[in-house]
Amino acid sequence: QVQLVESGGGSVQVGRSLTLSCAISGYTFTPYLMGWFRQAPGKEREGVAAIDNHGATKYAASVKGRFTIFRNNAKTTLYLRIDPLEPEDTAVYYCAGQGLRVRAPREYLWLVKQEYNYWGQGTQVTVSS
């Protein structure tokens, strides 16, 4: 079964950088999409970055220019780099992966949480001033 395990969160000062990792295992096919979501206290879980199986990426407008999603060549680890960190980045960050699909999803769906079937347990990022 698919397992996604995040790591790399912590308490970091404003202006610094942070790279989150997600170890991916159990896939028997190549998913069209992998993504990063975050959930701040009292807010809905929101998509912040996604990458498709060709390496194309999509970012939420609120994080564009500061977040970078990438992965290793073997596609066994997904990363999210945040630089620079801002106070509003404080949230639990989740790695997410799609289940089997018959066709690639339209780009406007890439940051929609319902497009994803597998989720990690989350890693907390706290940004302090």
C-alpha positions as MATLAB code, in Angstrom:
seq = 'QVQLVESGGGSVQVGRSLTLSCAISGYTFTPYLMGWFRQAPGKEREGVAAIDNHGATKYAASVKGRFTIFRNNAKTTLYLRIDPLEPEDTAVYYCAGQGLRVRAPREYLWLVKQEYNYWGQGTQVTVSS';
ca = [
       0.000    0.000    0.000;
       1.060    3.550   -0.623;
       2.815    5.287    2.230;
       3.854    8.921    2.411;
       6.025   10.051    5.288;
       6.865   13.720    5.738;
       9.829   15.108    7.606;
      11.748   18.344    7.952;
       9.278   20.532    9.806;
      10.148   22.562   12.853;
      10.256   26.003   14.375;
      12.057   28.478   12.138;
      12.533   32.218   12.133;
      10.955   34.546    9.612;
      13.126   35.034    6.562;
      14.904   31.702    6.841;
      14.438   28.750    4.507;
      13.176   25.228    5.066;
      12.961   22.106    2.938;
      10.345   19.501    3.688;
      10.727   15.913    2.503;
       8.212   13.207    1.760;
       9.335    9.596    1.454;
       7.131    7.769   -1.063;
       6.651    4.019   -1.087;
       4.156    1.389   -2.184;
       3.110    2.736   -5.556;
       2.724    0.059   -8.225;
       2.104    2.692  -10.904;
       3.323    6.220  -11.557;
       0.769    8.708  -10.265;
      -0.037   11.681  -12.462;
       0.220   14.062   -9.550;
       2.011   14.525   -6.258;
       1.381   17.572   -4.144;
       1.897   19.509   -0.961;
      -0.961   20.864    1.110;
      -1.053   22.781    4.334;
      -3.568   23.390    7.074;
      -3.326   26.277    9.510;
      -5.313   26.269   12.770;
      -8.984   26.974   12.108;
      -8.541   26.927    8.330;
      -9.269   24.527    5.506;
      -6.531   22.384    4.068;
      -5.186   24.159    1.004;
      -3.036   23.041   -1.883;
       0.224   24.946   -2.208;
       2.232   23.060   -4.831;
       1.877   20.138   -7.209;
       4.076   18.325   -9.701;
       2.956   16.021  -12.486;
       4.686   12.926  -13.817;
       6.463   15.010  -16.487;
       7.847   17.461  -13.967;
       5.451   20.333  -14.647;
       4.595   22.301  -11.535;
       1.795   24.458  -10.228;
       1.730   26.769   -7.216;
      -0.917   28.571   -5.264;
      -0.810   32.297   -5.974;
      -0.114   33.023   -2.308;
       3.181   31.094   -2.340;
       4.435   31.558   -5.876;
       8.031   32.693   -5.959;
       8.769   31.402   -2.458;
       7.848   27.714   -2.696;
       9.560   25.151   -4.903;
       8.334   21.597   -5.357;
      10.764   19.023   -6.705;
      11.644   15.353   -6.397;
      14.543   13.002   -6.863;
      15.054   11.196  -10.156;
      13.778    7.904   -8.785;
      10.550    9.653   -7.701;
      10.885    8.164   -4.237;
      11.175   11.465   -2.425;
       9.153   14.633   -2.875;
      10.430   17.942   -1.563;
       9.056   21.364   -0.796;
      11.448   24.240   -0.305;
      10.146   27.399    1.332;
      12.308   30.486    0.982;
      11.868   32.886    2.603;
       9.514   31.793    5.362;
       6.735   34.132    6.404;
       4.549   33.998    9.539;
       1.513   32.925    7.506;
       3.381   29.777    6.483;
       2.761   28.379    9.956;
       0.729   25.214    9.394;
       0.828   21.452    9.248;
       2.191   20.444    5.848;
       0.949   17.306    4.142;
       2.333   15.334    1.243;
      -0.332   13.904   -1.060;
      -0.413   11.482   -3.979;
      -3.003   10.599   -6.549;
      -4.543    7.186   -6.953;
      -4.872    5.403  -10.255;
      -6.471    7.566  -12.926;
      -7.413    6.788  -16.504;
      -6.327   10.227  -17.683;
      -4.250   13.130  -16.475;
      -6.216   15.690  -14.478;
      -6.762   19.174  -15.849;
      -4.316   21.691  -14.472;
      -7.007   23.648  -12.612;
      -7.535   20.555  -10.447;
      -3.937   20.100   -9.427;
      -4.311   21.899   -6.072;
      -7.718   20.454   -5.237;
      -7.502   18.068   -2.312;
     -10.241   15.799   -3.678;
      -7.888   14.865   -6.521;
      -5.590   13.079   -4.074;
      -6.120    9.694   -2.487;
      -3.044    9.207   -0.340;
      -1.874   11.438    2.470;
       0.999   11.576    4.871;
       0.607   12.234    8.573;
       1.819   15.823    8.255;
       4.747   17.790    9.596;
       4.388   20.983   11.624;
       6.045   24.181   10.471;
       6.036   27.103   12.881;
       7.429   30.440   11.764;
       8.411   32.856   14.486;
       9.535   36.465   14.338;
];
